[in-house]
Short mmCIF file of C-alpha atoms in Angstrom, two decimals:
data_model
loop_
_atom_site.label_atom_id
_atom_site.label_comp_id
_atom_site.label_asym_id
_atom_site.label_seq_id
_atom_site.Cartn_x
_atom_site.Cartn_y
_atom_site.Cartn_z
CA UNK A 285 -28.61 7.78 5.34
CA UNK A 286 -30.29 6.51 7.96
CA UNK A 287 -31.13 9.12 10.91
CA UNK A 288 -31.01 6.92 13.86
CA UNK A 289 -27.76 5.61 12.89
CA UNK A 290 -25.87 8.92 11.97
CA UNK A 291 -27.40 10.40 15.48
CA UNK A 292 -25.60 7.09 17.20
CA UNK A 293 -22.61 7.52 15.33
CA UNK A 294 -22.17 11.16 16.21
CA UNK A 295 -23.23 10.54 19.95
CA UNK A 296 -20.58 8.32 20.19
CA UNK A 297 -18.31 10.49 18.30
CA UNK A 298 -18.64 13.01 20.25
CA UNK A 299 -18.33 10.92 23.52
CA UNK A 300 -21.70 11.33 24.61
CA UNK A 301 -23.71 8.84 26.95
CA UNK A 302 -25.13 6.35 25.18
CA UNK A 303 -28.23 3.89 25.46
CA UNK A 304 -27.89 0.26 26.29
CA UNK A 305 -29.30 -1.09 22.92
CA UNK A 306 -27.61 -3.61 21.05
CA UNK A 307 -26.59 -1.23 17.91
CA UNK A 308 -25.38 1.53 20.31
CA UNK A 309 -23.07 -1.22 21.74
CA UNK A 310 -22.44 -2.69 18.55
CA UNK A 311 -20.95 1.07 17.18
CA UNK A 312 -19.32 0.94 20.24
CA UNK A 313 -17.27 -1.98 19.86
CA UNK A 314 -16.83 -0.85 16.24
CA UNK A 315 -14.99 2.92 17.34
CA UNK A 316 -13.17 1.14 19.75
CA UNK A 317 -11.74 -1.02 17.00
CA UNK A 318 -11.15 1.54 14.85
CA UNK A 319 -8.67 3.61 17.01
CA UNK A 320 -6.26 1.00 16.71
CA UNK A 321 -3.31 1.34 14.95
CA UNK A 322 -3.23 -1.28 12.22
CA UNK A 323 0.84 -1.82 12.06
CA UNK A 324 3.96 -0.76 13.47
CA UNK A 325 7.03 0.28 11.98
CA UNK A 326 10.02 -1.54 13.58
CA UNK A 327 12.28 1.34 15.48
CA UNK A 328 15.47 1.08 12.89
CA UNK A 329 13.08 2.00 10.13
CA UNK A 330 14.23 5.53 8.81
CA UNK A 331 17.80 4.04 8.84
CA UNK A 332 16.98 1.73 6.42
CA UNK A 333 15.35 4.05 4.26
CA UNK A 334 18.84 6.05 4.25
CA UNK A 335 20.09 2.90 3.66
CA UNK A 336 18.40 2.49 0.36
CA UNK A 337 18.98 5.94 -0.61
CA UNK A 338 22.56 5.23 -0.52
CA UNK A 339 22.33 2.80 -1.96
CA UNK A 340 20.25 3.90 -5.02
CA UNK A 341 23.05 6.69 -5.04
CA UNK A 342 25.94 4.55 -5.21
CA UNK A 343 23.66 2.04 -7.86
CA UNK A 344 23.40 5.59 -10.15
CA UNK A 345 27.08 6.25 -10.23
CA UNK A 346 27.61 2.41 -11.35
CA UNK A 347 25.59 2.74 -13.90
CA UNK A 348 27.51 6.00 -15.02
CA UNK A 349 30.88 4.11 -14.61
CA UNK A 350 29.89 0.74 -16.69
CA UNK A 351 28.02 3.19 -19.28
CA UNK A 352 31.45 5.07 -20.31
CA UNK A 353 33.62 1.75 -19.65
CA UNK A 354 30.79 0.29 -22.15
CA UNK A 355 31.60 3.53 -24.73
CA UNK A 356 35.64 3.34 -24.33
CA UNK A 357 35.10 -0.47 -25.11
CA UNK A 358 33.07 0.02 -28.16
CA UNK A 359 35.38 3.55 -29.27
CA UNK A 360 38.59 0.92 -28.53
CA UNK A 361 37.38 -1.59 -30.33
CA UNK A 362 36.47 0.26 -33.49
CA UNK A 363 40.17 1.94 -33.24
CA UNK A 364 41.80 -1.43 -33.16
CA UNK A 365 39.41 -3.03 -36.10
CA UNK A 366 40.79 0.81 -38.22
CA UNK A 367 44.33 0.19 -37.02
CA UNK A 368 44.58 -4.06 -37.97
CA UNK A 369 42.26 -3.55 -41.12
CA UNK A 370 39.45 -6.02 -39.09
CA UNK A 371 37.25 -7.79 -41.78
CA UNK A 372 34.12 -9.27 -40.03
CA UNK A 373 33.98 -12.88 -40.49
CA UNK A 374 31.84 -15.40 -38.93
CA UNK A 375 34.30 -18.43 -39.34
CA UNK A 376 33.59 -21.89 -38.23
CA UNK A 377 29.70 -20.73 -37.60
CA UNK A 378 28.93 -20.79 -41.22
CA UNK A 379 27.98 -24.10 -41.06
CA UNK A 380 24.86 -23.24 -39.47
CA UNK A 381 23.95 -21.12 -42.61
CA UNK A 382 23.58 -24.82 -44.29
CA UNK A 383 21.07 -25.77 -40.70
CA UNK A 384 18.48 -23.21 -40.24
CA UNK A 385 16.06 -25.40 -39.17
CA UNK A 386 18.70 -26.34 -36.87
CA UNK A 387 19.53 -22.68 -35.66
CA UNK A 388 15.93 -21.78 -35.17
CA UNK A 389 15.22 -25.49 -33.43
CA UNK A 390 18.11 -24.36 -30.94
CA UNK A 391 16.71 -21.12 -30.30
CA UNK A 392 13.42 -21.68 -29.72
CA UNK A 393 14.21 -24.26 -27.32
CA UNK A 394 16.07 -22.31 -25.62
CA UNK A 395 13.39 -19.67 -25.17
CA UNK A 396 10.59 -22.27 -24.16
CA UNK A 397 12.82 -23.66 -21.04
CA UNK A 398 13.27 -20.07 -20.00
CA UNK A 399 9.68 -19.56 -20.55
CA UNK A 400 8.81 -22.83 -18.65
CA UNK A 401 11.28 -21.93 -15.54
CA UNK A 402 9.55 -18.18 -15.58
CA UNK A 403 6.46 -18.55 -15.99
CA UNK A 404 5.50 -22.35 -13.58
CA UNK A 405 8.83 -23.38 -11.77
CA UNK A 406 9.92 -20.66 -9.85
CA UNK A 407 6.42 -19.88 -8.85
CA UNK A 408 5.98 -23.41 -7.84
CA UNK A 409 9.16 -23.42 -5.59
CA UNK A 410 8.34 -19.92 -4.22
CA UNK A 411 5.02 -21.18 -3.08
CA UNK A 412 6.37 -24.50 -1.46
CA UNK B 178 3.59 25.04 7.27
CA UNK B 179 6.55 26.98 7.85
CA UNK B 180 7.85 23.88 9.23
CA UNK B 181 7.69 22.01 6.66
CA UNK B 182 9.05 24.89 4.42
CA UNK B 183 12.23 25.35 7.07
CA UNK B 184 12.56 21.13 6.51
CA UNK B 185 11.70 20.76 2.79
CA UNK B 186 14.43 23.55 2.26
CA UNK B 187 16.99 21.38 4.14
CA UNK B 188 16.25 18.42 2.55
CA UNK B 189 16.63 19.63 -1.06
CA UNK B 190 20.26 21.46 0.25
CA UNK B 191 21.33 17.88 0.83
CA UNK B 192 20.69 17.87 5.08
CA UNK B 193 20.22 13.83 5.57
CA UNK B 194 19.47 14.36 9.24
CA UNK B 195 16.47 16.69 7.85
CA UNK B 196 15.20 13.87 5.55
CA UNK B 197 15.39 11.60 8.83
CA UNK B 198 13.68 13.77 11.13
CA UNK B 199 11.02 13.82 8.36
CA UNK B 200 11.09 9.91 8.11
CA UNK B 201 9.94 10.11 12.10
CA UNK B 202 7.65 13.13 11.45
CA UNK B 203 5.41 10.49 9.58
CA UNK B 204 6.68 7.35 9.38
CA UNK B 205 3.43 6.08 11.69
CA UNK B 206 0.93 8.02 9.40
CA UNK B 207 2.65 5.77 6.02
CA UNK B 208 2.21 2.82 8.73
CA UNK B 209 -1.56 3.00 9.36
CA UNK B 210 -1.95 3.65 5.39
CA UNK B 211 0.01 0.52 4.09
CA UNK B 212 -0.61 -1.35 7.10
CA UNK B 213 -4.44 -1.15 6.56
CA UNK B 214 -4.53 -1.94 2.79
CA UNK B 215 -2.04 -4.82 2.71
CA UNK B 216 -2.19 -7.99 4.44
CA UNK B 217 1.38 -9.64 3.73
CA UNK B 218 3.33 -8.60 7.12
CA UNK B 219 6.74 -9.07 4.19
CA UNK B 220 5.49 -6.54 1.80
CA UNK B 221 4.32 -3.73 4.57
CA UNK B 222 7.49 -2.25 5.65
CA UNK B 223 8.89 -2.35 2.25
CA UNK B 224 6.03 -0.75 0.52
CA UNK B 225 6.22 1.49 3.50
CA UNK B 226 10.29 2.48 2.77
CA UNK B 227 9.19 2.89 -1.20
CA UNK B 228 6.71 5.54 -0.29
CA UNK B 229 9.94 7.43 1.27
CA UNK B 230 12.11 6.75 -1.79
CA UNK B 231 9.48 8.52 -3.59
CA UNK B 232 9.14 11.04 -1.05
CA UNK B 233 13.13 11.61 -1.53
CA UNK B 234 12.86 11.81 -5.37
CA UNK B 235 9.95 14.32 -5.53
CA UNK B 236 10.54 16.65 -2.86
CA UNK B 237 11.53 19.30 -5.17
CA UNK B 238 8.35 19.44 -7.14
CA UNK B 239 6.27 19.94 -3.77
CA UNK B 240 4.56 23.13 -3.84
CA UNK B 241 3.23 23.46 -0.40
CA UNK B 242 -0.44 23.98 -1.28
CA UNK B 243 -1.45 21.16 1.63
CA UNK B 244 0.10 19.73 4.67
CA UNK B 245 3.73 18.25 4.05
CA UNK B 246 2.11 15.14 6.05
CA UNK B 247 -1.66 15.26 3.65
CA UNK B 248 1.07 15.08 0.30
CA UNK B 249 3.12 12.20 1.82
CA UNK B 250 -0.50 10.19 2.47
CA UNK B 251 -1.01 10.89 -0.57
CA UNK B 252 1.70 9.08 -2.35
CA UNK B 253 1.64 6.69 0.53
CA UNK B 254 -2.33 5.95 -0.82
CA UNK B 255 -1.40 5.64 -4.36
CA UNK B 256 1.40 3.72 -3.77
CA UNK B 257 -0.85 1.11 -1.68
CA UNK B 258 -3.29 1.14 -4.34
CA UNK B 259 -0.81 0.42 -7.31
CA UNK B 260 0.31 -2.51 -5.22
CA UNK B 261 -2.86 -3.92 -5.03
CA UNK B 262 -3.26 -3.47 -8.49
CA UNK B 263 -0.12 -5.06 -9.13
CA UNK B 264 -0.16 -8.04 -7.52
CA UNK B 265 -4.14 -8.67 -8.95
CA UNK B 266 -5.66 -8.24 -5.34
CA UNK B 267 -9.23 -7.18 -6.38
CA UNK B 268 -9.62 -3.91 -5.88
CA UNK B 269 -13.59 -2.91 -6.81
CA UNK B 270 -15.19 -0.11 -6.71
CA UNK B 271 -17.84 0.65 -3.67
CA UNK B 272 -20.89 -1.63 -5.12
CA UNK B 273 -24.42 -0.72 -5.31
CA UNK B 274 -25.27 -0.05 -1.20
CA UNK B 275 -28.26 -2.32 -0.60
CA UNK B 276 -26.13 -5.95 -2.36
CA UNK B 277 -23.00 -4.43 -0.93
CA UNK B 278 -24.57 -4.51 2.53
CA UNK B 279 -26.38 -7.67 2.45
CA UNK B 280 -23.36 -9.79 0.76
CA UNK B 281 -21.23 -7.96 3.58
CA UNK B 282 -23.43 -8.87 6.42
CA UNK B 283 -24.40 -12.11 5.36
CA UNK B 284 -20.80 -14.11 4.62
CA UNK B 285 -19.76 -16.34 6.99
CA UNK B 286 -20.98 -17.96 10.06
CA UNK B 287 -19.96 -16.27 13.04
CA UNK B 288 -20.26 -19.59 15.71
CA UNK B 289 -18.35 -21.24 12.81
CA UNK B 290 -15.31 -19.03 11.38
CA UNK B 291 -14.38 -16.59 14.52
CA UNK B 292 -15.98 -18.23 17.66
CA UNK B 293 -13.02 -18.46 20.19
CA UNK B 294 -11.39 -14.83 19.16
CA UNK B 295 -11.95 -11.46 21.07
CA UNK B 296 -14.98 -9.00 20.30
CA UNK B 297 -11.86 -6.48 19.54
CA UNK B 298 -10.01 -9.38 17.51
CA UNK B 299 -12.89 -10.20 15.43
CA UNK B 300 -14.02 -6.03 14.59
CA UNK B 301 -10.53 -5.65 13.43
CA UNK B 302 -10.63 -8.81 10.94
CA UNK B 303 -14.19 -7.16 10.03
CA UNK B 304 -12.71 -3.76 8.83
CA UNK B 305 -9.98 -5.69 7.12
CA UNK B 306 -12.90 -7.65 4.75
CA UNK B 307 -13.41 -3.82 3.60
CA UNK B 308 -12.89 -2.60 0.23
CA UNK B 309 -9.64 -0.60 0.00
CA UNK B 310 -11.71 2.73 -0.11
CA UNK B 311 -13.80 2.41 2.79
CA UNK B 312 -10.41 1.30 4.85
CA UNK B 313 -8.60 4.22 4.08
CA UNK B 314 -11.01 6.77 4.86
CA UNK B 315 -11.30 4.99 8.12
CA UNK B 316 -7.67 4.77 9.10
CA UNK B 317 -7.17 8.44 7.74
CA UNK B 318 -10.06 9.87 10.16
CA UNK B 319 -10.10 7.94 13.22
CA UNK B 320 -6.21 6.54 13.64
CA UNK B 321 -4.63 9.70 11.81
CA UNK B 322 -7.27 12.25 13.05
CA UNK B 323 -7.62 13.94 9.80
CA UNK B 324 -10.97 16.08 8.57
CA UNK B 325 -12.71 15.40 5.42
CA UNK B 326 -11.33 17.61 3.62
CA UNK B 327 -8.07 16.62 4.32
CA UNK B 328 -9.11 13.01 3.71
CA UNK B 329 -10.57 14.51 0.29
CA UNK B 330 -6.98 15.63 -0.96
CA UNK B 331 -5.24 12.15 0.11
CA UNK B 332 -7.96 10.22 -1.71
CA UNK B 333 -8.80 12.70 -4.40
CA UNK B 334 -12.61 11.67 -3.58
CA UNK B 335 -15.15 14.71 -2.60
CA UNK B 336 -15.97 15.39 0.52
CA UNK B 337 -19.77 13.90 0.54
CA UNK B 338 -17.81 11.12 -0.63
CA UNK B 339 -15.67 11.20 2.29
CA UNK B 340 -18.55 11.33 4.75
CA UNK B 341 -20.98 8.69 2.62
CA UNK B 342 -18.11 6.22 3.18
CA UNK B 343 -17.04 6.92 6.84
CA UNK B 344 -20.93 6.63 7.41
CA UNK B 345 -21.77 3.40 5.29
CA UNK B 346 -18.34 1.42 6.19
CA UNK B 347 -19.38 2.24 10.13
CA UNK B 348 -23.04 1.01 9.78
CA UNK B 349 -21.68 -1.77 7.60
CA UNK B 350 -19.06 -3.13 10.64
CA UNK B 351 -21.85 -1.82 12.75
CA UNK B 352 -24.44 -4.57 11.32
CA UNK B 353 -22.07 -7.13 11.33
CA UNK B 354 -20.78 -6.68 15.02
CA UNK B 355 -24.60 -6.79 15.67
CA UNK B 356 -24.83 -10.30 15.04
CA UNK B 357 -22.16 -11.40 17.03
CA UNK B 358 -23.03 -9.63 20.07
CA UNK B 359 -26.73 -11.28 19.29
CA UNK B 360 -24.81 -14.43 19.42
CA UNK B 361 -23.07 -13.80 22.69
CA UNK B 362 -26.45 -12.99 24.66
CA UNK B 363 -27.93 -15.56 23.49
CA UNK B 364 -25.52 -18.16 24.21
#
């Protein structure tokens, strides 16, 4: 560390009377600066914290209620498929077993546009 | 400290008005934190009501071994820094002293990039070209009026470390001030 310098900053520091010299004005200027506060909160701050904490409260008990409607679905479903003798069958979509070229063509293009509007367009319209 | 035991007690009971009157307690300190390591004015006061949320989650696990207020900086500093980190602002580490201080010193012009703005104006711009480290130790000692050690806990740096900083990033804004009161005298 340089001596002269930590003396200056200390006078200063400490409020004492300083010389006339270009550094001691230039730490000056520079402690000046530094008491200022960088940002300020706007005055309805904390109530929108509490906002978001009820919120986050309210988010945790919908995720509670769509979890067990998600459960009674799946436990309903399984009763009914018991109860009617369900046998899975895939129908009209076994054509596609005679395309898979086709299937994985459709799929992959589907990905890639996702992928393109991800990853370039919404940046680019975020940015405009 | 007994404050903050009577209003961490509340808080975990449930008391909302506690958690608010703890909001106001340091909302400014949280300020001076984000507000000096971000830039964006859009992501300040929401980085600023995250370090709350997390304040809100993890009440229960603080153990009153520091200041209520030295354990919210904290989060508020690690919060900061993870944003930085997240949105790839570069975040180095202090460089060597002597490249550090000339690369510091030496960018820009001052006739040519900050001519027509305030002496005040222009300091503040300076500290913001700091790295991350060197601004919070700033903002924690001379806005928030904390000691070294305190600054030490926020920061998780030792305290030489502390006082190297607060020394170097002074003489650094210091040196560059310099020149632009050279400039004024001679013009």
């Amino acid at each position: 560390m340089n001596l002269a310098d930590e003396e200056l900053q200390r006078n200063i520091e400490k409020g004492h009377r300083i010389d006339d010299s270009l550094d001691s004005r230039a730490y000056q200027k520079v402690f000046d600066a530094l008491k200022k506060e960088p940002y300020y909160l706007p005055s309805h701050f904390a109530d929108r914290v509490m906002l978001r904490i009820d919120a986050q409260g309210s988010l945790s008990k919908d995720y509670f209620w769509f979890g067990l409607g998600l459960v009674t679905l799946i436990a309903g479903a399984c009763v009914a498929a018991l109860l009617a003798n369900f046998k899975l069958d895939f129908g009209t979509f076994k054509f596609n077993s005679g395309y898979p070229g086709l299937f994985l063509f459709g799929v992959t293009f589907i990905a890639l546009i996702h992928y393109v509007d991800k990853r370039f367009l919404s940046r680019m319209i975020h940015n405009r | 400290m007994t404050e903050d035991r009577a209003l961490v007690s509340r808080i975990i009971e449930g008391d909302r008005q506690a958690f608010r009157l703890l909001i106001r307690q340091n909302e400014r300190l949280v300020a001076h934190m984000v507000g000096r390591l971000i830039d964006r004015d859009e992501d300040r006061e929401e980085l600023c009501q995250d370090v709350f949320l997390r304040v809100y989650e993890k009440i229960g696990e603080f153990n009153f071994q520091s200041k209520l207020s030295t354990w919210i900086a904290t989060i508020a500093y690690r919060q900061g820094i993870n944003h930085l980190r997240k949105k790839k602002i570069e975040l180095r580490d202090i460089p060597e002293e002597e490249s550090f201080t000339a690369h510091f010193i030496s960018e820009d012009n001052p006739e040519e990039a900050l001519a027509d703005q305030e002496m005040e104006a222009i300091t503040l711009k300076l500290i913001n070209l700091l790295p991350a480290q060197y601004k919070t130790v700033l903002t924690l000692y001379h806005v928030d009026g904390m000691n070294y050690n305190e600054i030490g806990e926020v920061t998780g740096m030792p305290e030489g470390t502390v006082k190297n900083y607060l020394f170097r990033a002074r003489n650094l804004l210091k040196e560059k001030v310099k020149r632009y009161l050279g400039k004024e005298e001679v013009l």
